[in-house]
Short mmCIF file of C-alpha atoms in Angstrom, two decimals:
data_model
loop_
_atom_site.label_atom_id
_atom_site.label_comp_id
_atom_site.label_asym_id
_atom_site.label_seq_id
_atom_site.Cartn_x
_atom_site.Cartn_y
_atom_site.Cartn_z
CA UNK A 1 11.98 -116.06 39.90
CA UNK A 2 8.83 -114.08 40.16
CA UNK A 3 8.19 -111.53 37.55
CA UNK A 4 6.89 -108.35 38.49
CA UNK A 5 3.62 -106.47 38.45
CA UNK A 6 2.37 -104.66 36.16
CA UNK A 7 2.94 -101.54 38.46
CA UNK A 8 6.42 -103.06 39.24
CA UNK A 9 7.27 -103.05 35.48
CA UNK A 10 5.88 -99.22 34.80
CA UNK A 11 8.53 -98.22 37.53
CA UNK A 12 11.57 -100.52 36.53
CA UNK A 13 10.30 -98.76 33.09
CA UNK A 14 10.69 -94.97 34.27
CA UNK A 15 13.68 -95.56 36.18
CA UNK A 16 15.56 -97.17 32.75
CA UNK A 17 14.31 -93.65 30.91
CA UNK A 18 15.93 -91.45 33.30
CA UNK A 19 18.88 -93.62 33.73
CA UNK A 20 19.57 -93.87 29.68
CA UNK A 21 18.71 -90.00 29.62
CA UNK A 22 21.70 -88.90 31.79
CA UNK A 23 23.67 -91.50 29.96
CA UNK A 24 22.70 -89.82 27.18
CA UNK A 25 23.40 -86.30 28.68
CA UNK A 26 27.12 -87.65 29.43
CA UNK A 27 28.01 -89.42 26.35
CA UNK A 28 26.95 -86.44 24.08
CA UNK A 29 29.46 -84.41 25.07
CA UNK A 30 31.88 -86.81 23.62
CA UNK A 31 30.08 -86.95 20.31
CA UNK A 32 28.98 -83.01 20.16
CA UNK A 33 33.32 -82.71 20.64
CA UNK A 34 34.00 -85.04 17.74
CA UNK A 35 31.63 -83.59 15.47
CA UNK A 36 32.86 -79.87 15.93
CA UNK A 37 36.54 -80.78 16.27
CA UNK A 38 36.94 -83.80 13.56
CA UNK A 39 37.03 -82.23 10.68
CA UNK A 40 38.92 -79.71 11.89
CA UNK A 41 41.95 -81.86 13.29
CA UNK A 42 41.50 -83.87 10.29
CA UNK A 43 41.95 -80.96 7.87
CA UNK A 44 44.79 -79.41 10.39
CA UNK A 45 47.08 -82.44 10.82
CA UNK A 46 46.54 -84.38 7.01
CA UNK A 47 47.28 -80.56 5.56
CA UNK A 48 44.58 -81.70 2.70
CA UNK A 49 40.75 -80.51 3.24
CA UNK A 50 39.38 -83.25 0.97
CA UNK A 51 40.53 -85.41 3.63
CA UNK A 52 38.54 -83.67 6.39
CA UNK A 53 35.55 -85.60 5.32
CA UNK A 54 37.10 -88.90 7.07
CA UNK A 55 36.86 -87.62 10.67
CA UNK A 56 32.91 -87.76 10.59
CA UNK A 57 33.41 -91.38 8.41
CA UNK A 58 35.52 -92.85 11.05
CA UNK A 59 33.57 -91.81 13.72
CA UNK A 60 30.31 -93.63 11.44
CA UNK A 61 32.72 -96.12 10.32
CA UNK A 62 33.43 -97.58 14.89
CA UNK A 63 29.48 -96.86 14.99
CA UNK A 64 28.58 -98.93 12.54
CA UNK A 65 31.06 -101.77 13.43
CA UNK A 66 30.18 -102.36 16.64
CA UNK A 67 26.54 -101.96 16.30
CA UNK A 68 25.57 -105.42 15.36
CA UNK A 69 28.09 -107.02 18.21
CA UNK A 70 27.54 -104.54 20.90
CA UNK A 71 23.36 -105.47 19.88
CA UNK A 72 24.58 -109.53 20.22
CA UNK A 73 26.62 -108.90 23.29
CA UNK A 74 23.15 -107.03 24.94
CA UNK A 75 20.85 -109.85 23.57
CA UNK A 76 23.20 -112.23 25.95
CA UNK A 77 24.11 -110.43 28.56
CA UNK A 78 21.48 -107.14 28.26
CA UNK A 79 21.69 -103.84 28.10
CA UNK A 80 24.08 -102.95 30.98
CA UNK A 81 27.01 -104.78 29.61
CA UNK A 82 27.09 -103.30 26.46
CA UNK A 83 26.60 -99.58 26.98
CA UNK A 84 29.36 -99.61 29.56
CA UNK A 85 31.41 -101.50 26.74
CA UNK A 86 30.44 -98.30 24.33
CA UNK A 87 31.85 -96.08 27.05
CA UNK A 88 35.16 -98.05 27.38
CA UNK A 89 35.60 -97.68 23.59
CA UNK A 90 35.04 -94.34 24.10
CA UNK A 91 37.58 -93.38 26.57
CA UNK A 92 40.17 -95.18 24.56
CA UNK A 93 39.17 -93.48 21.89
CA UNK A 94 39.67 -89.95 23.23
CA UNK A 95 43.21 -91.04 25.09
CA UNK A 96 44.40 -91.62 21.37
CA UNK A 97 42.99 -88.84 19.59
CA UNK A 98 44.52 -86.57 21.97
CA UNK A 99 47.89 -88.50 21.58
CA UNK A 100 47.58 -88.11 17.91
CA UNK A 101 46.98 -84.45 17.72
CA UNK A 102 50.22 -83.98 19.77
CA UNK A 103 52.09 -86.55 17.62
CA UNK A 104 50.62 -84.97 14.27
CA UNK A 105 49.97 -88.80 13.25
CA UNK A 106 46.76 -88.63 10.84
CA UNK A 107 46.44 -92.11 11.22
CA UNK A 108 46.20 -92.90 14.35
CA UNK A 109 43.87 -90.22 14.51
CA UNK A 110 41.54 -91.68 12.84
CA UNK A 111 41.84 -94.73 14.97
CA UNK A 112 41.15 -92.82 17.99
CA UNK A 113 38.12 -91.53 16.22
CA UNK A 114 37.01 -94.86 15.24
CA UNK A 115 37.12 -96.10 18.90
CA UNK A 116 34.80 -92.81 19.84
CA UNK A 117 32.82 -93.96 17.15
CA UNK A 118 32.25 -97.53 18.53
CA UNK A 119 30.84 -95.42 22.02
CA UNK A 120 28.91 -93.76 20.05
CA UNK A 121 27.49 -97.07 18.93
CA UNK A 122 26.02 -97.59 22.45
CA UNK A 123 24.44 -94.27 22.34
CA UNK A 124 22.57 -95.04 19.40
CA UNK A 125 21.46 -98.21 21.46
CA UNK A 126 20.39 -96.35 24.41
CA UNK A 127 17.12 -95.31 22.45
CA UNK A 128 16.35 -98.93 21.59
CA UNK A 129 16.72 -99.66 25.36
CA UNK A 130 14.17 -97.28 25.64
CA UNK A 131 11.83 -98.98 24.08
CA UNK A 132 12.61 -102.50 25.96
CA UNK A 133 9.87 -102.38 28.44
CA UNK A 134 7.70 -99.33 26.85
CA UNK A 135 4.16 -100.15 25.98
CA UNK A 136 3.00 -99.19 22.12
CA UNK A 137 1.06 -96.14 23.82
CA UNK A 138 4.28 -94.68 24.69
CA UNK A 139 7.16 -96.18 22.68
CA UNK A 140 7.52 -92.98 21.13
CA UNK A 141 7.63 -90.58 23.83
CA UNK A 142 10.11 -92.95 25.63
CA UNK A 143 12.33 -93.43 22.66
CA UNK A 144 12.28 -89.42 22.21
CA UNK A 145 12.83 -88.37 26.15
CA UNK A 146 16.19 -90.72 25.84
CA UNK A 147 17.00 -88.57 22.68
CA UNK A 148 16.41 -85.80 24.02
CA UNK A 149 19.10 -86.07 26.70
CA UNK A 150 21.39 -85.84 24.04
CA UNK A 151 21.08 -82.23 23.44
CA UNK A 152 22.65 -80.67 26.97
CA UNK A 153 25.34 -83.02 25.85
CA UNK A 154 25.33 -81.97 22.62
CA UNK A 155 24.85 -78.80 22.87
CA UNK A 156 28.00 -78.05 25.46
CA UNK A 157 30.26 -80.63 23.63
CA UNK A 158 31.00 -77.59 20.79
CA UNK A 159 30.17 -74.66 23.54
CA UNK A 160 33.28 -76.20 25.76
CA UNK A 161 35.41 -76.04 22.46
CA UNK A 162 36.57 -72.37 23.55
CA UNK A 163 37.05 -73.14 27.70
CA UNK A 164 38.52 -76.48 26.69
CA UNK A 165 41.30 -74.67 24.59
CA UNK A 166 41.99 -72.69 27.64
CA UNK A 167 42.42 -75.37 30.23
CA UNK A 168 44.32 -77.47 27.64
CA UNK A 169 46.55 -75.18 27.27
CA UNK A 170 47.21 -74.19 31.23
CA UNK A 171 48.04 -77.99 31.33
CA UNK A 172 49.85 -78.40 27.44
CA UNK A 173 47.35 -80.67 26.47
CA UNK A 174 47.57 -79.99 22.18
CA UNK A 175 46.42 -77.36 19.98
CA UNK A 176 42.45 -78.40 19.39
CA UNK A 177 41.67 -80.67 22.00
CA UNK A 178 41.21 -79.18 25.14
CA UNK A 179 37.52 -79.59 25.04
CA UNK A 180 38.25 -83.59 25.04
CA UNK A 181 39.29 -83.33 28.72
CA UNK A 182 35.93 -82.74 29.43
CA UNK A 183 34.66 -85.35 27.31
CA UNK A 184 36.95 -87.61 29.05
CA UNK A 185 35.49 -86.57 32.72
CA UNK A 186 31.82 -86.92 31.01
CA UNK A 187 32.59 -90.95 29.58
CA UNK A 188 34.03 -92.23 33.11
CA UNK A 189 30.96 -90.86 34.57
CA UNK A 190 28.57 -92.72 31.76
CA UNK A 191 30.73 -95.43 32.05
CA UNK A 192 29.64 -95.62 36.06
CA UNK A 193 26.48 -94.72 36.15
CA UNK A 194 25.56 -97.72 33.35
CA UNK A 195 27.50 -99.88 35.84
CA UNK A 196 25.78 -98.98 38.96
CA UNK A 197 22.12 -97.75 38.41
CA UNK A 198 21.01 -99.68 35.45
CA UNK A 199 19.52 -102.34 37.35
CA UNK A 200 17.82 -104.35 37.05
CA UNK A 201 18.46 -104.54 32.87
CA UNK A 202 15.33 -104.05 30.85
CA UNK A 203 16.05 -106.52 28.42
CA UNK A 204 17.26 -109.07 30.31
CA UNK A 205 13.46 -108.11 32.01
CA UNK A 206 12.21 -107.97 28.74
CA UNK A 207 13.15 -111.23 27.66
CA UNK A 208 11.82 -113.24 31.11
CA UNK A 209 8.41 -111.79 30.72
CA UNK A 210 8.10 -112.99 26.85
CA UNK A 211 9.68 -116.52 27.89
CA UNK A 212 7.04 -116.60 30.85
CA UNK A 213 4.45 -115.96 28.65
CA UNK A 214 2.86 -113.74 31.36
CA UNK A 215 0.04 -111.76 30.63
CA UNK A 216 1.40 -108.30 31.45
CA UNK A 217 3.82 -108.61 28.77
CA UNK A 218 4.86 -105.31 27.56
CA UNK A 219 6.12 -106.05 24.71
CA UNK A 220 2.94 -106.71 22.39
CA UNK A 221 3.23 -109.87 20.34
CA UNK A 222 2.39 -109.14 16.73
CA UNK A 223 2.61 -110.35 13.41
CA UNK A 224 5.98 -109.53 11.77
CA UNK A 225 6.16 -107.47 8.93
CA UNK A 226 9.69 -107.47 7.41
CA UNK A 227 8.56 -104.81 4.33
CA UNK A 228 7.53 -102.18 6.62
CA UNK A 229 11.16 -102.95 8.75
CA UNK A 230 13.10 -103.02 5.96
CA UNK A 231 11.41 -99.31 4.88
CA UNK A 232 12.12 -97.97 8.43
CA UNK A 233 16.04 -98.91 8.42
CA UNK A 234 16.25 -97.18 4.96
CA UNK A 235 14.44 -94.13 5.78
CA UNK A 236 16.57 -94.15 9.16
CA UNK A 237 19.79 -94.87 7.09
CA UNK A 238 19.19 -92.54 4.08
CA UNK A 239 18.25 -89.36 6.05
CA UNK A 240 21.39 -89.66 8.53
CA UNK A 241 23.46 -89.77 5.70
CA UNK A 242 21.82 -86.61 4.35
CA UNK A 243 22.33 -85.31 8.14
CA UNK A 244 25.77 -86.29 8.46
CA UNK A 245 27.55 -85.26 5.29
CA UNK A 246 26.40 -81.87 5.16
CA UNK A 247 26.83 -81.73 8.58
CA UNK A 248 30.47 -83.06 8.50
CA UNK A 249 31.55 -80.36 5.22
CA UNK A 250 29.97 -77.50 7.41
CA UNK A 251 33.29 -76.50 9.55
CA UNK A 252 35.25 -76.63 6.40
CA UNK A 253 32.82 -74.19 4.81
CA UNK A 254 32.82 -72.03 7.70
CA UNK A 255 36.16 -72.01 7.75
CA UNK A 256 36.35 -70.90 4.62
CA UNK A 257 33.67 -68.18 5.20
CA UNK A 258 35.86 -66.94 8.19
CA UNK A 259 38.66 -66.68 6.52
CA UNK A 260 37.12 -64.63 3.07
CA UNK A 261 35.26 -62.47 5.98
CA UNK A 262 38.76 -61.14 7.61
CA UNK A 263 41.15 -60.93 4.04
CA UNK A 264 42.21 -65.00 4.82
CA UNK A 265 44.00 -64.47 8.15
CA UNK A 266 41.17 -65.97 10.11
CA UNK A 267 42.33 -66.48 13.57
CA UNK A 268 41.57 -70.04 15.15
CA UNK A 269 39.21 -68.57 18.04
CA UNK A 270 37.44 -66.67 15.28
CA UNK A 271 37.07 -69.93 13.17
CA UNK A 272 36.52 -72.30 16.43
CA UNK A 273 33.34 -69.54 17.61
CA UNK A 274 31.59 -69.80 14.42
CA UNK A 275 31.76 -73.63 13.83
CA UNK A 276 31.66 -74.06 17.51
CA UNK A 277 28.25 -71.86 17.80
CA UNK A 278 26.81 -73.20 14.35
CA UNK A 279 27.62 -76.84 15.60
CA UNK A 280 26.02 -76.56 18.79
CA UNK A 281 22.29 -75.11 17.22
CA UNK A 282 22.50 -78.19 14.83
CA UNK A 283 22.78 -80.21 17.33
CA UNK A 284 19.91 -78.33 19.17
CA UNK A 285 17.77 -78.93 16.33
CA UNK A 286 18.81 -82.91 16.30
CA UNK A 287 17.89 -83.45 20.19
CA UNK A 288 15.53 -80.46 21.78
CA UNK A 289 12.32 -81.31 19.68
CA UNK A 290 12.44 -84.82 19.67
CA UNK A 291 10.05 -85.72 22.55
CA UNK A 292 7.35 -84.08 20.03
CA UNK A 293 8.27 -85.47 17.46
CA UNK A 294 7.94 -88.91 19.46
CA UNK A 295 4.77 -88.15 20.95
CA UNK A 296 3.30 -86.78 17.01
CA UNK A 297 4.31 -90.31 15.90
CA UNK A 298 2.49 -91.72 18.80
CA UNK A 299 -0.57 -89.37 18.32
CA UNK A 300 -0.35 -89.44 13.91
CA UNK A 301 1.14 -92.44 12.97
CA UNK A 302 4.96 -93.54 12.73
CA UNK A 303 5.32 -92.96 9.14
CA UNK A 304 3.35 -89.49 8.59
CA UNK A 305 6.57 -88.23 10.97
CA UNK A 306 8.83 -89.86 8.38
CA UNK A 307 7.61 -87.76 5.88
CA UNK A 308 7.16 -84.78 8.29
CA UNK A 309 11.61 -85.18 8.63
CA UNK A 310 11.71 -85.13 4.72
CA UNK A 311 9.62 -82.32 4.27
CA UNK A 312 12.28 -80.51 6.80
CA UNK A 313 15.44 -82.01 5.53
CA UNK A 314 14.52 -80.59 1.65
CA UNK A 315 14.08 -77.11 3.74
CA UNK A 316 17.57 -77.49 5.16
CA UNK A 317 19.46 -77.81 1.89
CA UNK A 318 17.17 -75.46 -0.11
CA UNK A 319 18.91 -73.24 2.64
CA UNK A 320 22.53 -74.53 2.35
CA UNK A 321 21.63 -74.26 -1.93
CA UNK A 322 20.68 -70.62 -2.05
CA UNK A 323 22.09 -68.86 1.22
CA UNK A 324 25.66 -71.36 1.50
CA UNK A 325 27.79 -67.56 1.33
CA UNK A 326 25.82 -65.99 4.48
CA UNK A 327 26.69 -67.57 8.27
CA UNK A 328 22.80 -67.26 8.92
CA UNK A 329 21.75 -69.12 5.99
CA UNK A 330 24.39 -71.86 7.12
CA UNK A 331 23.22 -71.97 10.62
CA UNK A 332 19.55 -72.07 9.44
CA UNK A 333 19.81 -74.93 7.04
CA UNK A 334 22.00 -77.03 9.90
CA UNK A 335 18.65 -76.66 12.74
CA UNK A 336 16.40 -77.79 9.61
CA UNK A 337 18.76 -80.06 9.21
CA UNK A 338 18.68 -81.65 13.29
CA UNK A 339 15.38 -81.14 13.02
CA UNK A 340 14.41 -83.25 9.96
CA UNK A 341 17.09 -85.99 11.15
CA UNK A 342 15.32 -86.27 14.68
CA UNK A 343 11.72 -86.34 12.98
CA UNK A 344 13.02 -89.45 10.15
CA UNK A 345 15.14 -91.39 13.18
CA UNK A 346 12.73 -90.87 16.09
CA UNK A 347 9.86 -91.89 14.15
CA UNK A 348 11.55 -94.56 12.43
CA UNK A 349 12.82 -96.37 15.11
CA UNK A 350 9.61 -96.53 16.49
CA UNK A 351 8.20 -97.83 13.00
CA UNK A 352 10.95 -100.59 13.09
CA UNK A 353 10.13 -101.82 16.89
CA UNK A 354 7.17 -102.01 16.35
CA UNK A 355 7.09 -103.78 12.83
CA UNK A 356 9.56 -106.47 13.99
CA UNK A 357 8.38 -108.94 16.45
CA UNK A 358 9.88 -109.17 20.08
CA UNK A 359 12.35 -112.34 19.07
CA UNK A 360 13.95 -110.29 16.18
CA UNK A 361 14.19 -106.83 17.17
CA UNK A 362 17.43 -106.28 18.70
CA UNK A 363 18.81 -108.00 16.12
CA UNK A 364 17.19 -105.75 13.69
CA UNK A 365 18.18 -102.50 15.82
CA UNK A 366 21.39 -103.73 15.28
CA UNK A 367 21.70 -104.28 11.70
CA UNK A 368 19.38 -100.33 11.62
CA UNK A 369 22.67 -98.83 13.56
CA UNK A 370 24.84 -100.60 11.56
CA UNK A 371 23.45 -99.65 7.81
CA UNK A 372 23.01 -96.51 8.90
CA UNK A 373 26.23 -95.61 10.16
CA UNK A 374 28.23 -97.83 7.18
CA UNK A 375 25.95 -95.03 4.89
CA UNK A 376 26.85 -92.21 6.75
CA UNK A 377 30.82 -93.02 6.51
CA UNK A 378 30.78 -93.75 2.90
CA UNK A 379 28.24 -90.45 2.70
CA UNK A 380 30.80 -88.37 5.13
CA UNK A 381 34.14 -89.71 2.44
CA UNK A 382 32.13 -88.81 -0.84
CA UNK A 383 30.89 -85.49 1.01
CA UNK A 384 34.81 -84.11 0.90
CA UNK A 385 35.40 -85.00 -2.46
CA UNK A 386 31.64 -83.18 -3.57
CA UNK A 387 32.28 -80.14 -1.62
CA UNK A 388 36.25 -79.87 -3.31
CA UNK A 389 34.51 -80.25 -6.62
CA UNK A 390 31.44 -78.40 -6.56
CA UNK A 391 31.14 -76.23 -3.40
CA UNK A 392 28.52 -76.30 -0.38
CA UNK A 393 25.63 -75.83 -2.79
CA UNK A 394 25.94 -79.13 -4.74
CA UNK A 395 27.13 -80.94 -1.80
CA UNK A 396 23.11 -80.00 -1.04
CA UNK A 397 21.43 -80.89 -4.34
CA UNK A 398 23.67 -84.36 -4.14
CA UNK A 399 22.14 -85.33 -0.42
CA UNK A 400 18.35 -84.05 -2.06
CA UNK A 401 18.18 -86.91 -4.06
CA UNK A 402 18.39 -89.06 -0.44
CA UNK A 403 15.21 -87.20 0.33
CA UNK A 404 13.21 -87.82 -3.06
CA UNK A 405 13.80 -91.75 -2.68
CA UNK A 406 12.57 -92.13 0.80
CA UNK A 407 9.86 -90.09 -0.26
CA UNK A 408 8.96 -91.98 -3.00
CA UNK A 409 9.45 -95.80 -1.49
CA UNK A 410 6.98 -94.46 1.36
CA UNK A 411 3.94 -97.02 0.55
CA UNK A 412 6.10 -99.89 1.61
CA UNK A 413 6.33 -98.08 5.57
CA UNK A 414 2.71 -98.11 5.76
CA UNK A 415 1.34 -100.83 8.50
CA UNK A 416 -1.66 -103.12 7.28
CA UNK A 417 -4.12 -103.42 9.69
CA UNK A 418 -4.53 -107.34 11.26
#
């Protein structure tokens, strides 16, 4: 088969971006959802807030099972197959989450969030595909535009939480998950536009050019350095763990706020706005500015960005330390927060691409996904137990010392020159 031209490949290249990107616009509502309504349902239908914490570590815990299969199953068969697996889980997932809520079965809640979880796994994977058939001039940028689709997604996952109780309840859908319809709508769309447009797959392209040996390879051919990979997956692990178990204690603690700010008889639209708005800015700051970010690691070097998310990540829970009993100081530690995480992950993936050779790298992006969303369920579980103990502040000074050690193990992410 003949490859294609250089020119040929730029195009197959721009089409993939967009492609991923409203991918990525569709599957975040699912996950924006989730994230604002887990804890929440959790909390509701267990009757225990301690327990709240295992919404956001199921939803890591199908992540970070199926990242290393659902990376296999695309090294086979590419990209195409296993993003439009990730959206099946998905939709699965959301059937039984609803069916759970209206069952009051904590359980098989948790297994419906699991299965969103394991879509969500194909999400992460969509900014790997990104980088399939990028050159090393623009792996960044690429990586960050697909992202960065995740933030309309993102952003009206939470915002729908108030129309979506509405419609559920014109059609007695159950209390708290109205705003899954939508998501529902938004994964069968994913689901079809993976099907149909991405073609032809990038890393099925990917992988013909490299076996040709042609000499518009895209995909550089360089000197594998398994130090400086092993440094990106921890600083990608370690500050999405910081991200996600404040992030997954932050409804509780609003809730609480909500109800100490009307004499504890809260209603659930006044407690579903605040987490619902607070929500929807952290996830803002996790998607909006990551095409800078991506073009600053580009432009300054993968790992100065690294550092760059650290330095904004020990804002965020200075924030949540000293301002955890005002809603501003809440919703301004949670965009530091987004915006740290999409500095570390943004830049990190690109320091793992491009530190792993061509033959190993979706094998490491798997195994990246998959550490770092085992950490952020174990983070999510301890999180509950932390903030029952020792309140929203030292839930903060806990996730700090995440911050110090990727700080500190930053020599071993620097590239040597060849």
């Amino acid at each position: 088969m003949t490859l294609p031209t250089v020119a040929q490949q730029q195009a197959v290249q721009r089409r993939t971006v967009a492609v991923l990107s409203a991918g990525q616009v569709l599957g975040g509502i699912a996950f924006g959802a989730t994230v604002s309504l887990g804890a929440l349902l959790a909390a509701d239908i267990s009757g225990d807030d301690a327990l709240s914490g295992l919404a956001t570590a199921s939803v890591t815990l199908g992540a970070a099972l199926c990242a290393i299969p659902l990376a296999r199953l695309a090294m086979k068969l590419g990209r195409r197959r296993a993003l439009t697996l990730g959206n099946l889980f998905a939709l699965i997932g959301i059937g039984i989450v609803i069916l759970a809520a209206a069952l009051r079965v904590f359980p098989l809640l948790l297994v419906g969030i699991i299965l969103i979880g394991a879509g969500n796994a194909g999400n992460l994977q969509s900014r790997f595909a990104a980088t399939d058939l990028a050159s090393s001039r623009h792996r960044g940028r690429d990586l960050s535009i697909v992202v960065w689709a995740t933030t309309v997604g993102g952003v009206a996952g939470p915002l729908l939480l108030g129309p979506g109780e509405v419609v559920g309840q014109a059609i007695g859908m159950p209390p708290q998950t109205g705003s899954y319809l939508f998501s529902l709508v938004a994964q069968v769309a994913a689901f079809i536009l993976y099907l149909v447009a991405l073609r032809p797959d990038p890393l099925l392209l990917a992988q013909r050019i490299i076996a040709a040996g042609a000499d518009q390879n895209p995909l550089e051919e360089r000197r594998d350095h398994p130090v400086v990979a092993r440094y990106a997956m921890f600083a990608i692990a370690a500050s999405h763990v910081v991200m996600a178990s404040v992030m997954a204690m932050t409804p509780i603690h609003l809730a609480h706020m909500a109800h100490g700010a009307h004499g504890g008889h809260a209603t659930s639209a006044d407690i579903s706005s605040l987490v619902g708005i607070t929500i929807a800015m952290h996830v803002a700051g996790m998607y909006a500015l990551s095409p800078l970010f991506g073009i600053l690691a580009d432009r300054w070097g993968r790992l100065r960005v690294v550092l760059l998310g650290q330095v904004l990540l020990g804002g965020a829970l200075l924030f949540a330390i000293l301002t955890s009993d005002q809603a501003w100081g809440v919703m301004a530690a949670l965009i530091l927060l987004g915006l740290g995480w999409s500095a570390s992950t943004v830049s990190g993936a690109a320091l793992l691409t491009e530190a792993t050779t061509p033959a190993l790298r979706t094998r490491r992006q798997g195994r990246s996904d998959s550490l770092m969303s085992f950490s952020a369920a174990g983070g999510a579980v301890l999180a509950g137990i932390i903030l029952s103990y020792f309140q929203y502040p030292g839930l903060a000074v806990a996730a700090s010392v995440l911050v110090v050690a990727i700080v500190v193990a930053s020599p071993l992410g620097r590239m040597r020159t060849e």
